[in-house]
Amino acid sequence: MGFIDTIRSFNKPESIKGGDKVEKKEALDMFCYQCSQTARGTGCTVRGVCGKEPTVARLQDNLLFAIKGISAYLYHARELGYTDEEVDAFIERGFYSTLTNVNFDPSKFVELALEAGNMNIKTMQLLKKAHIESYGEPVPVEVPVGAIKGPGIIATGHSLKALEELLKQTEGKGINVYTHSELLPAHGYPGLKKYNHLVGQLGGAWFDQKQTFTKYPVAVVGTSNCVLIPKDEYKERMFTVGVAELPGVQHIQNYDFTPVIEKALELGDLEEEPKEITLTTGFGASTILSLAPKIKELVESGKIKQFILVGGCDSPLAQAKYYTEFVEKLPDATVVLTLACGKYRFNAMDLGDIEGVPRLIDIGQCNDAIVAVDVAVALTELFGVGLNEVPLTIVLSWMEQKAAAILWSLLALDIKGMYIGPILPGWANDDIINVLVENFDLRPIGDAEEDIKTIMG
Ligand code: SF4
Ligand code: SF4
């Protein structure tokens, strides 16, 4: 079996319902229905009536997905008053290039995807600056998982601005505020952790929300993606703010959380739970780089053999169990950097430390991939080698379009030999995969033990 066949067979998903195998339907070569010429009035699926080739159509889709990812980070930066004209201009140009009869050149769309990667780096830097200037640089913090007696509000999503406004408005009201999913790293920011009623975390990654929000009868605020259509059990105590909106769910305007506070008080107390799990988060670039001399010594003495960035978007696919097994089976001489909600696959594990350097370092939300880039660059300086020679391997999980933007950012930095899963992006046909494999040595995740052997050499 050739490499592409291996990738394709790997890419056949198992059903997430009860683990039954399902056959993946044959993919369409392309799908485009954006203009009136569209085939049979329903969609061009083999080749565009305009002459657009399937690979161009898929590269256009990829560019749109990467731009969607960038726009999420840009939105959260703008919430805090930070904007970037160059990124705005790129987004316009990127969108425009996918209009009917504008650009039929596949190589240009690969260039545009790499440019999107660079623009995403710029945007993640902008958002990091916005977060740090607004709330200070994160510091490591232990976050208890479990309820505290008293009324509560769970905040989920990515918006630190929305969380800050919620914390300000609930201060002194006897309400405990909990994070869920991608708001966990908020606990590390001095400007947010100073609120004593930011008490902990309930639940884990985004897709446990129906279970978590049903279990805890408190008010819930969705601040961004990933929100799910709520169950009836908690629909009337759920709220959205900012870009997130859900049918039948009250939307908060201008960060005025009065209805949420009223609902939380009306719902009454949660019962105290034993805190069996504590999650550590909040490693900013400064904290990690303060360990640089020790890291150098440990790498040179062979006590640290490899840094591995394991992170990205978690998904409920059965194959995502790979990430738990992968981290569990890593040799002791490895340090895991992690970010985004993929971390919930393993962040409750106690991996210990190597002479004071923690073996599990949570650097934050998905946009904090920029911190990983800073650390990677610092490693190049520390060891006097190029990015592809530092003892760092990237193992990415992707679910939605922010991860597509991050993937192109890492490719734009010319990082080679990354692993990606739990399945390969659906927009990538064999032509595109060939380019990614040949130019970037992009690899699908496979068997955890085998991958570890390859990575460790
Ligand atoms: S832009 Fe081209 S591929 Fe898309 S619907 Fe129109 S004719 Fe078909
Ligand atoms: S990291 Fe990705 S999957 Fe997870 S909550 Fe954020 S956007 Fe959603």
GROMACS .gro file of C-alpha atoms and ligand atoms in nm:
model
  473
    1MET     CA    1   0.000   0.000   0.000
    2GLY     CA    2   0.142   0.341  -0.096
    3PHE     CA    3   0.165   0.631   0.142
    4ILE     CA    4  -0.144   0.805   0.004
    5ASP     CA    5  -0.343   0.479   0.028
    6THR     CA    6  -0.227   0.441   0.388
    7ILE     CA    7  -0.349   0.792   0.462
    8ARG     CA    8  -0.680   0.730   0.290
    9SER     CA    9  -0.745   0.402   0.473
   10PHE     CA   10  -0.651   0.570   0.801
   11ASN     CA   11  -0.893   0.848   0.718
   12LYS     CA   12  -1.196   0.620   0.719
   13PRO     CA   13  -1.371   0.723   1.039
   14GLU     CA   14  -1.525   0.489   1.290
   15SER     CA   15  -1.873   0.585   1.393
   16ILE     CA   16  -1.889   0.778   1.717
   17LYS     CA   17  -2.217   0.605   1.796
   18GLY     CA   18  -2.135   0.293   1.991
   19GLY     CA   19  -1.815   0.232   1.798
   20ASP     CA   20  -1.991   0.064   1.500
   21LYS     CA   21  -1.786   0.081   1.186
   22VAL     CA   22  -1.942   0.293   0.915
   23GLU     CA   23  -1.839   0.302   0.554
   24LYS     CA   24  -1.722   0.640   0.442
   25LYS     CA   25  -1.912   0.744   0.131
   26GLU     CA   26  -1.702   0.818  -0.175
   27ALA     CA   27  -1.605   1.185  -0.150
   28LEU     CA   28  -1.723   1.430  -0.415
   29ASP     CA   29  -1.438   1.559  -0.627
   30MET     CA   30  -1.556   1.909  -0.540
   31PHE     CA   31  -1.870   2.098  -0.446
   32CYS     CA   32  -1.947   2.451  -0.553
   33TYR     CA   33  -2.286   2.619  -0.598
   34GLN     CA   34  -2.190   2.981  -0.565
   35CYS     CA   35  -2.296   3.106  -0.907
   36SER     CA   36  -2.591   3.071  -1.145
   37GLN     CA   37  -2.390   2.859  -1.391
   38THR     CA   38  -2.375   2.576  -1.138
   39ALA     CA   39  -2.432   2.230  -1.290
   40ARG     CA   40  -2.800   2.123  -1.310
   41GLY     CA   41  -2.883   2.422  -1.093
   42THR     CA   42  -2.766   2.225  -0.789
   43GLY     CA   43  -2.386   2.221  -0.775
   44CYS     CA   44  -2.066   2.154  -0.967
   45THR     CA   45  -1.930   1.827  -0.828
   46VAL     CA   46  -1.685   1.700  -1.091
   47ARG     CA   47  -1.547   2.012  -1.257
   48GLY     CA   48  -1.680   2.367  -1.256
   49VAL     CA   49  -1.895   2.481  -1.548
   50CYS     CA   50  -1.666   2.786  -1.526
   51GLY     CA   51  -1.364   2.557  -1.574
   52LYS     CA   52  -1.262   2.541  -1.207
   53GLU     CA   53  -1.070   2.220  -1.137
   54PRO     CA   54  -1.154   2.015  -0.826
   55THR     CA   55  -0.815   2.083  -0.665
   56VAL     CA   56  -0.866   2.457  -0.708
   57ALA     CA   57  -1.215   2.428  -0.557
   58ARG     CA   58  -1.076   2.240  -0.257
   59LEU     CA   59  -0.788   2.486  -0.213
   60GLN     CA   60  -1.042   2.768  -0.222
   61ASP     CA   61  -1.242   2.591   0.049
   62ASN     CA   62  -0.923   2.546   0.250
   63LEU     CA   63  -0.847   2.918   0.220
   64LEU     CA   64  -1.198   3.006   0.336
   65PHE     CA   65  -1.162   2.772   0.636
   66ALA     CA   66  -0.826   2.924   0.732
   67ILE     CA   67  -0.978   3.274   0.704
   68LYS     CA   68  -1.266   3.167   0.928
   69GLY     CA   69  -1.008   3.057   1.186
   70ILE     CA   70  -0.820   3.388   1.161
   71SER     CA   71  -1.145   3.582   1.198
   72ALA     CA   72  -1.216   3.411   1.532
   73TYR     CA   73  -0.885   3.532   1.679
   74LEU     CA   74  -0.928   3.873   1.520
   75TYR     CA   75  -1.275   3.902   1.670
   76HIS     CA   76  -1.149   3.834   2.023
   77ALA     CA   77  -0.863   4.082   1.975
   78ARG     CA   78  -1.113   4.345   1.857
   79GLU     CA   79  -1.325   4.278   2.167
   80LEU     CA   80  -1.029   4.414   2.362
   81GLY     CA   81  -0.973   4.705   2.122
   82TYR     CA   82  -0.689   4.557   1.912
   83THR     CA   83  -0.702   4.547   1.530
   84ASP     CA   84  -0.462   4.503   1.240
   85GLU     CA   85  -0.516   4.662   0.899
   86GLU     CA   86  -0.281   4.424   0.717
   87VAL     CA   87  -0.478   4.121   0.839
   88ASP     CA   88  -0.807   4.292   0.751
   89ALA     CA   89  -0.676   4.360   0.399
   90PHE     CA   90  -0.561   4.000   0.360
   91ILE     CA   91  -0.901   3.870   0.462
   92GLU     CA   92  -1.068   4.082   0.193
   93ARG     CA   93  -0.819   3.966  -0.069
   94GLY     CA   94  -0.853   3.604   0.037
   95PHE     CA   95  -1.232   3.612   0.017
   96TYR     CA   96  -1.225   3.799  -0.314
   97SER     CA   97  -0.988   3.546  -0.471
   98THR     CA   98  -1.251   3.273  -0.426
   99LEU     CA   99  -1.525   3.459  -0.615
  100THR     CA  100  -1.640   3.313  -0.947
  101ASN     CA  101  -1.396   3.373  -1.233
  102VAL     CA  102  -1.121   3.547  -1.037
  103ASN     CA  103  -0.838   3.298  -0.991
  104PHE     CA  104  -0.798   2.948  -1.136
  105ASP     CA  105  -0.432   2.894  -1.038
  106PRO     CA  106  -0.384   2.611  -0.781
  107SER     CA  107  -0.027   2.718  -0.695
  108LYS     CA  108  -0.156   3.066  -0.610
  109PHE     CA  109  -0.403   2.913  -0.366
  110VAL     CA  110  -0.123   2.720  -0.193
  111GLU     CA  111   0.065   3.053  -0.169
  112LEU     CA  112  -0.249   3.219  -0.030
  113ALA     CA  113  -0.289   2.940   0.228
  114LEU     CA  114   0.070   2.996   0.344
  115GLU     CA  115   0.002   3.369   0.352
  116ALA     CA  116  -0.308   3.293   0.560
  117GLY     CA  117  -0.077   3.100   0.793
  118ASN     CA  118   0.146   3.406   0.829
  119MET     CA  119  -0.153   3.634   0.880
  120ASN     CA  120  -0.278   3.395   1.147
  121ILE     CA  121   0.059   3.419   1.325
  122LYS     CA  122   0.022   3.798   1.318
  123THR     CA  123  -0.333   3.767   1.450
  124MET     CA  124  -0.240   3.526   1.729
  125GLN     CA  125   0.041   3.768   1.827
  126LEU     CA  126  -0.214   4.050   1.831
  127LEU     CA  127  -0.453   3.852   2.050
  128LYS     CA  128  -0.173   3.747   2.285
  129LYS     CA  129  -0.069   4.111   2.317
  130ALA     CA  130  -0.433   4.205   2.384
  131HIS     CA  131  -0.465   3.937   2.652
  132ILE     CA  132  -0.134   4.023   2.822
  133GLU     CA  133  -0.185   4.400   2.811
  134SER     CA  134  -0.538   4.358   2.946
  135TYR     CA  135  -0.484   4.087   3.207
  136GLY     CA  136  -0.107   4.042   3.258
  137GLU     CA  137   0.106   3.745   3.152
  138PRO     CA  138  -0.030   3.410   3.272
  139VAL     CA  139   0.134   3.236   3.564
  140PRO     CA  140   0.102   2.865   3.649
  141VAL     CA  141  -0.198   2.794   3.864
  142GLU     CA  142  -0.375   2.486   3.997
  143VAL     CA  143  -0.746   2.481   3.919
  144PRO     CA  144  -0.978   2.255   4.120
  145VAL     CA  145  -1.243   2.066   3.925
  146GLY     CA  146  -1.575   2.036   4.108
  147ALA     CA  147  -1.859   2.238   4.256
  148ILE     CA  148  -1.844   2.463   4.560
  149LYS     CA  149  -2.155   2.518   4.772
  150GLY     CA  150  -2.343   2.824   4.651
  151PRO     CA  151  -2.505   2.967   4.339
  152GLY     CA  152  -2.295   2.940   4.027
  153ILE     CA  153  -2.238   3.042   3.666
  154ILE     CA  154  -2.044   2.832   3.415
  155ALA     CA  155  -1.868   3.025   3.137
  156THR     CA  156  -1.761   2.833   2.829
  157GLY     CA  157  -1.588   2.932   2.505
  158HIS     CA  158  -1.285   3.151   2.442
  159SER     CA  159  -1.371   3.512   2.526
  160LEU     CA  160  -1.163   3.646   2.815
  161LYS     CA  161  -1.334   3.982   2.769
  162ALA     CA  162  -1.678   3.828   2.831
  163LEU     CA  163  -1.543   3.639   3.133
  164GLU     CA  164  -1.388   3.957   3.274
  165GLU     CA  165  -1.717   4.147   3.242
  166LEU     CA  166  -1.900   3.857   3.405
  167LEU     CA  167  -1.652   3.850   3.694
  168LYS     CA  168  -1.678   4.227   3.745
  169GLN     CA  169  -2.057   4.218   3.752
  170THR     CA  170  -2.084   3.914   3.984
  171GLU     CA  171  -1.829   4.042   4.236
  172GLY     CA  172  -1.974   4.056   4.589
  173LYS     CA  173  -2.298   3.883   4.488
  174GLY     CA  174  -2.216   3.544   4.642
  175ILE     CA  175  -2.204   3.373   4.301
  176ASN     CA  176  -1.925   3.131   4.212
  177VAL     CA  177  -1.799   3.148   3.855
  178TYR     CA  178  -1.661   2.832   3.692
  179THR     CA  179  -1.483   2.788   3.363
  180HIS     CA  180  -1.554   2.516   3.112
  181SER     CA  181  -1.353   2.393   2.812
  182GLU     CA  182  -1.132   2.662   2.653
  183LEU     CA  183  -1.180   2.915   2.933
  184LEU     CA  184  -0.969   2.702   3.172
  185PRO     CA  185  -0.650   2.901   3.090
  186ALA     CA  186  -0.826   3.220   3.209
  187HIS     CA  187  -0.735   3.114   3.565
  188GLY     CA  188  -0.368   3.188   3.492
  189TYR     CA  189  -0.414   3.557   3.402
  190PRO     CA  190  -0.345   3.785   3.702
  191GLY     CA  191  -0.619   4.027   3.593
  192LEU     CA  192  -0.877   3.747   3.609
  193LYS     CA  193  -0.745   3.520   3.884
  194LYS     CA  194  -0.762   3.819   4.122
  195TYR     CA  195  -1.138   3.760   4.142
  196ASN     CA  196  -1.182   3.522   4.435
  197HIS     CA  197  -1.517   3.406   4.305
  198LEU     CA  198  -1.351   3.257   3.994
  199VAL     CA  199  -1.344   2.930   4.183
  200GLY     CA  200  -1.263   2.647   3.945
  201GLN     CA  201  -1.360   2.436   3.649
  202LEU     CA  202  -1.660   2.214   3.575
  203GLY     CA  203  -1.641   1.956   3.295
  204GLY     CA  204  -1.377   1.927   3.024
  205ALA     CA  205  -1.375   1.970   2.647
  206TRP     CA  206  -1.657   2.137   2.452
  207PHE     CA  207  -1.840   1.818   2.360
  208ASP     CA  208  -1.917   1.719   2.719
  209GLN     CA  209  -2.134   2.033   2.761
  210LYS     CA  210  -2.473   1.863   2.732
  211GLN     CA  211  -2.372   1.629   3.011
  212THR     CA  212  -2.197   1.894   3.225
  213PHE     CA  213  -2.463   2.164   3.188
  214THR     CA  214  -2.738   1.911   3.268
  215LYS     CA  215  -2.549   1.786   3.575
  216TYR     CA  216  -2.497   2.131   3.730
  217PRO     CA  217  -2.823   2.332   3.761
  218VAL     CA  218  -2.664   2.676   3.729
  219ALA     CA  219  -2.668   2.958   3.474
  220VAL     CA  220  -2.443   2.898   3.173
  221VAL     CA  221  -2.285   3.152   2.937
  222GLY     CA  222  -2.151   3.058   2.594
  223THR     CA  223  -1.895   3.319   2.491
  224SER     CA  224  -1.787   3.188   2.148
  225ASN     CA  225  -1.766   2.856   1.967
  226CYS     CA  226  -1.790   2.570   2.055
  227VAL     CA  227  -2.149   2.590   2.184
  228LEU     CA  228  -2.397   2.312   2.112
  229ILE     CA  229  -2.772   2.337   2.060
  230PRO     CA  230  -2.885   2.306   2.424
  231LYS     CA  231  -3.096   2.030   2.570
  232ASP     CA  232  -3.439   2.135   2.698
  233GLU     CA  233  -3.317   2.060   3.053
  234TYR     CA  234  -3.095   2.369   3.058
  235LYS     CA  235  -3.208   2.583   2.765
  236GLU     CA  236  -3.384   2.840   2.985
  237ARG     CA  237  -3.078   2.887   3.206
  238MET     CA  238  -2.834   2.917   2.915
  239PHE     CA  239  -2.723   3.251   2.767
  240THR     CA  240  -2.495   3.353   2.482
  241VAL     CA  241  -2.283   3.663   2.435
  242GLY     CA  242  -2.077   3.805   2.150
  243VAL     CA  243  -2.061   3.597   1.835
  244ALA     CA  244  -2.233   3.289   1.984
  245GLU     CA  245  -2.610   3.257   1.943
  246LEU     CA  246  -2.845   2.962   1.993
  247PRO     CA  247  -3.213   2.919   1.902
  248GLY     CA  248  -3.443   2.989   2.198
  249VAL     CA  249  -3.151   3.104   2.414
  250GLN     CA  250  -3.132   3.457   2.551
  251HIS     CA  251  -2.851   3.664   2.398
  252ILE     CA  252  -2.667   3.910   2.621
  253GLN     CA  253  -2.619   4.256   2.469
  254ASN     CA  254  -2.330   4.490   2.548
  255TYR     CA  255  -2.187   4.248   2.809
  256ASP     CA  256  -2.474   4.330   3.045
  257PHE     CA  257  -2.499   4.006   3.242
  258THR     CA  258  -2.791   4.114   3.464
  259PRO     CA  259  -3.025   3.837   3.337
  260VAL     CA  260  -2.752   3.575   3.397
  261ILE     CA  261  -2.695   3.698   3.753
  262GLU     CA  262  -3.069   3.699   3.826
  263LYS     CA  263  -3.101   3.345   3.690
  264ALA     CA  264  -2.800   3.220   3.891
  265LEU     CA  265  -2.945   3.359   4.215
  266GLU     CA  266  -3.291   3.222   4.136
  267LEU     CA  267  -3.151   2.872   4.076
  268GLY     CA  268  -2.998   2.851   4.423
  269ASP     CA  269  -2.701   2.657   4.556
  270LEU     CA  270  -2.488   2.383   4.408
  271GLU     CA  271  -2.381   2.121   4.659
  272GLU     CA  272  -2.014   2.093   4.753
  273GLU     CA  273  -1.826   1.820   4.564
  274PRO     CA  274  -1.499   1.652   4.659
  275LYS     CA  275  -1.218   1.795   4.442
  276GLU     CA  276  -1.057   1.481   4.308
  277ILE     CA  277  -0.893   1.646   4.009
  278THR     CA  278  -0.675   1.955   3.992
  279LEU     CA  279  -0.564   2.089   3.655
  280THR     CA  280  -0.252   2.301   3.616
  281THR     CA  281  -0.260   2.572   3.351
  282GLY     CA  282  -0.120   2.918   3.282
  283PHE     CA  283   0.235   2.865   3.158
  284GLY     CA  284   0.323   3.186   2.974
  285ALA     CA  285   0.630   3.227   2.753
  286SER     CA  286   0.818   3.408   3.032
  287THR     CA  287   0.767   3.124   3.281
  288ILE     CA  288   0.885   2.865   3.031
  289LEU     CA  289   1.178   3.073   2.911
  290SER     CA  290   1.289   3.137   3.270
  291LEU     CA  291   1.365   2.761   3.271
  292ALA     CA  292   1.592   2.793   2.964
  293PRO     CA  293   1.929   2.740   3.139
  294LYS     CA  294   1.794   2.433   3.321
  295ILE     CA  295   1.637   2.300   3.000
  296LYS     CA  296   1.970   2.339   2.818
  297GLU     CA  297   2.150   2.147   3.090
  298LEU     CA  298   1.886   1.870   3.093
  299VAL     CA  299   1.886   1.833   2.714
  300GLU     CA  300   2.266   1.825   2.699
  301SER     CA  301   2.282   1.560   2.970
  302GLY     CA  302   2.015   1.350   2.791
  303LYS     CA  303   1.764   1.382   3.075
  304ILE     CA  304   1.525   1.555   2.834
  305LYS     CA  305   1.532   1.388   2.495
  306GLN     CA  306   1.233   1.545   2.325
  307PHE     CA  307   0.974   1.819   2.364
  308ILE     CA  308   0.640   1.726   2.217
  309LEU     CA  309   0.361   1.969   2.151
  310VAL     CA  310   0.039   1.769   2.173
  311GLY     CA  311  -0.262   1.992   2.127
  312GLY     CA  312  -0.536   2.140   1.919
  313CYS     CA  313  -0.908   2.088   1.902
  314ASP     CA  314  -1.057   1.783   2.067
  315SER     CA  315  -1.332   1.592   1.894
  316PRO     CA  316  -1.563   1.310   2.000
  317LEU     CA  317  -1.430   1.079   1.726
  318ALA     CA  318  -1.318   0.740   1.856
  319GLN     CA  319  -0.975   0.793   1.700
  320ALA     CA  320  -0.910   1.090   1.932
  321LYS     CA  321  -0.830   0.836   2.208
  322TYR     CA  322  -0.492   0.823   2.034
  323TYR     CA  323  -0.387   1.143   2.213
  324THR     CA  324  -0.445   0.991   2.559
  325GLU     CA  325  -0.256   0.676   2.472
  326PHE     CA  326   0.020   0.875   2.306
  327VAL     CA  327   0.089   1.089   2.614
  328GLU     CA  328   0.051   0.794   2.852
  329LYS     CA  329   0.314   0.594   2.664
  330LEU     CA  330   0.572   0.869   2.617
  331PRO     CA  331   0.908   0.790   2.776
  332ASP     CA  332   1.000   0.974   3.097
  333ALA     CA  333   1.262   1.184   2.917
  334THR     CA  334   0.999   1.385   2.732
  335VAL     CA  335   0.824   1.712   2.808
  336VAL     CA  336   0.471   1.767   2.675
  337LEU     CA  337   0.358   2.117   2.582
  338THR     CA  338  -0.015   2.142   2.529
  339LEU     CA  339  -0.283   2.391   2.428
  340ALA     CA  340  -0.650   2.411   2.331
  341CYS     CA  341  -0.916   2.163   2.436
  342GLY     CA  342  -0.726   1.861   2.302
  343LYS     CA  343  -0.546   1.878   2.637
  344TYR     CA  344  -0.846   1.726   2.816
  345ARG     CA  345  -0.743   1.393   2.669
  346PHE     CA  346  -0.455   1.384   2.919
  347ASN     CA  347  -0.431   1.696   3.138
  348ALA     CA  348  -0.551   1.519   3.451
  349MET     CA  349  -0.248   1.285   3.432
  350ASP     CA  350   0.036   1.339   3.674
  351LEU     CA  351   0.346   1.325   3.455
  352GLY     CA  352   0.572   1.460   3.728
  353ASP     CA  353   0.879   1.669   3.650
  354ILE     CA  354   1.237   1.640   3.537
  355GLU     CA  355   1.451   1.814   3.800
  356GLY     CA  356   1.193   2.089   3.843
  357VAL     CA  357   1.086   2.115   3.478
  358PRO     CA  358   0.722   1.999   3.464
  359ARG     CA  359   0.660   1.720   3.213
  360LEU     CA  360   0.317   1.860   3.128
  361ILE     CA  361   0.304   2.229   3.044
  362ASP     CA  362  -0.035   2.379   2.954
  363ILE     CA  363   0.028   2.698   2.759
  364GLY     CA  364  -0.337   2.789   2.713
  365GLN     CA  365  -0.603   2.827   2.447
  366CYS     CA  366  -0.568   2.738   2.079
  367ASN     CA  367  -0.453   3.093   1.994
  368ASP     CA  368  -0.167   3.038   2.241
  369ALA     CA  369  -0.009   2.827   1.968
  370ILE     CA  370   0.186   3.151   1.933
  371VAL     CA  371   0.347   3.078   2.273
  372ALA     CA  372   0.453   2.739   2.137
  373VAL     CA  373   0.608   2.918   1.839
  374ASP     CA  374   0.792   3.154   2.077
  375VAL     CA  375   0.921   2.856   2.276
  376ALA     CA  376   1.029   2.676   1.956
  377VAL     CA  377   1.217   2.986   1.839
  378ALA     CA  378   1.379   3.018   2.184
  379LEU     CA  379   1.492   2.654   2.157
  380THR     CA  380   1.657   2.732   1.822
  381GLU     CA  381   1.850   3.013   1.990
  382LEU     CA  382   1.932   2.801   2.294
  383PHE     CA  383   2.080   2.519   2.085
  384GLY     CA  384   2.201   2.724   1.787
  385VAL     CA  385   2.006   2.515   1.534
  386GLY     CA  386   1.718   2.565   1.292
  387LEU     CA  387   1.349   2.511   1.371
  388ASN     CA  388   1.350   2.163   1.222
  389GLU     CA  389   1.657   2.058   1.420
  390VAL     CA  390   1.530   2.144   1.770
  391PRO     CA  391   1.419   1.844   1.975
  392LEU     CA  392   1.051   1.930   1.926
  393THR     CA  393   0.777   1.730   1.756
  394ILE     CA  394   0.428   1.865   1.693
  395VAL     CA  395   0.130   1.632   1.719
  396LEU     CA  396  -0.185   1.824   1.626
  397SER     CA  397  -0.549   1.738   1.663
  398TRP     CA  398  -0.792   1.934   1.455
  399MET     CA  399  -1.170   1.964   1.460
  400GLU     CA  400  -1.270   2.297   1.315
  401GLN     CA  401  -1.136   2.589   1.120
  402LYS     CA  402  -0.913   2.759   1.379
  403ALA     CA  403  -0.700   2.447   1.372
  404ALA     CA  404  -0.681   2.480   0.991
  405ALA     CA  405  -0.544   2.834   1.036
  406ILE     CA  406  -0.292   2.708   1.294
  407LEU     CA  407  -0.186   2.421   1.070
  408TRP     CA  408  -0.109   2.667   0.789
  409SER     CA  409   0.077   2.891   1.036
  410LEU     CA  410   0.305   2.603   1.129
  411LEU     CA  411   0.349   2.509   0.763
  412ALA     CA  412   0.427   2.874   0.683
  413LEU     CA  413   0.706   2.854   0.942
  414ASP     CA  414   0.832   2.558   0.736
  415ILE     CA  415   0.797   2.318   1.027
  416LYS     CA  416   0.836   1.968   0.890
  417GLY     CA  417   0.736   1.625   1.014
  418MET     CA  418   0.420   1.728   1.202
  419TYR     CA  419   0.165   1.464   1.290
  420ILE     CA  420  -0.202   1.541   1.235
  421GLY     CA  421  -0.526   1.362   1.327
  422PRO     CA  422  -0.766   1.226   1.429
  423ILE     CA  423  -0.854   1.225   1.058
  424LEU     CA  424  -0.707   1.425   0.774
  425PRO     CA  425  -0.892   1.739   0.661
  426GLY     CA  426  -1.178   1.649   0.425
  427TRP     CA  427  -1.088   1.930   0.184
  428ALA     CA  428  -0.753   1.768   0.107
  429ASN     CA  429  -0.762   1.547  -0.202
  430ASP     CA  430  -0.466   1.338  -0.315
  431ASP     CA  431  -0.313   1.631  -0.507
  432ILE     CA  432  -0.316   1.846  -0.195
  433ILE     CA  433  -0.194   1.568   0.034
  434ASN     CA  434   0.093   1.502  -0.206
  435VAL     CA  435   0.198   1.866  -0.178
  436LEU     CA  436   0.175   1.855   0.202
  437VAL     CA  437   0.367   1.528   0.226
  438GLU     CA  438   0.634   1.618  -0.027
  439ASN     CA  439   0.695   1.974   0.092
  440PHE     CA  440   0.626   1.947   0.463
  441ASP     CA  441   0.652   1.576   0.548
  442LEU     CA  442   0.306   1.603   0.709
  443ARG     CA  443   0.213   1.269   0.866
  444PRO     CA  444  -0.119   1.123   0.977
  445ILE     CA  445  -0.127   0.995   1.333
  446GLY     CA  446  -0.116   0.616   1.335
  447ASP     CA  447  -0.040   0.372   1.614
  448ALA     CA  448   0.066   0.565   1.924
  449GLU     CA  449   0.352   0.332   2.018
  450GLU     CA  450   0.486   0.318   1.663
  451ASP     CA  451   0.467   0.696   1.629
  452ILE     CA  452   0.654   0.740   1.959
  453LYS     CA  453   0.925   0.502   1.840
  454THR     CA  454   0.963   0.703   1.518
  455ILE     CA  455   0.968   1.034   1.703
  456MET     CA  456   1.220   0.920   1.963
  457GLY     CA  457   1.441   0.765   1.693
  458SF4     S1  458  -1.813   2.919  -0.963
  458SF4    FE1  459  -1.769   2.764  -1.115
  458SF4     S2  460  -1.761   2.577  -0.997
  458SF4    FE2  461  -1.869   2.727  -0.873
  458SF4     S3  462  -2.086   2.702  -0.916
  458SF4    FE3  463  -2.010   2.858  -1.053
  458SF4     S4  464  -1.955   2.740  -1.238
  458SF4    FE4  465  -1.973   2.594  -1.074
  459SF4     S1  466  -0.997   2.435   2.086
  459SF4    FE1  467  -1.118   2.404   1.899
  459SF4     S2  468  -1.265   2.240   1.944
  459SF4    FE2  469  -1.181   2.316   2.138
  459SF4     S3  470  -1.332   2.462   2.210
  459SF4    FE3  471  -1.169   2.575   2.100
  459SF4     S4  472  -1.238   2.588   1.886
  459SF4    FE4  473  -1.368   2.432   1.990
   0.00000   0.00000   0.00000
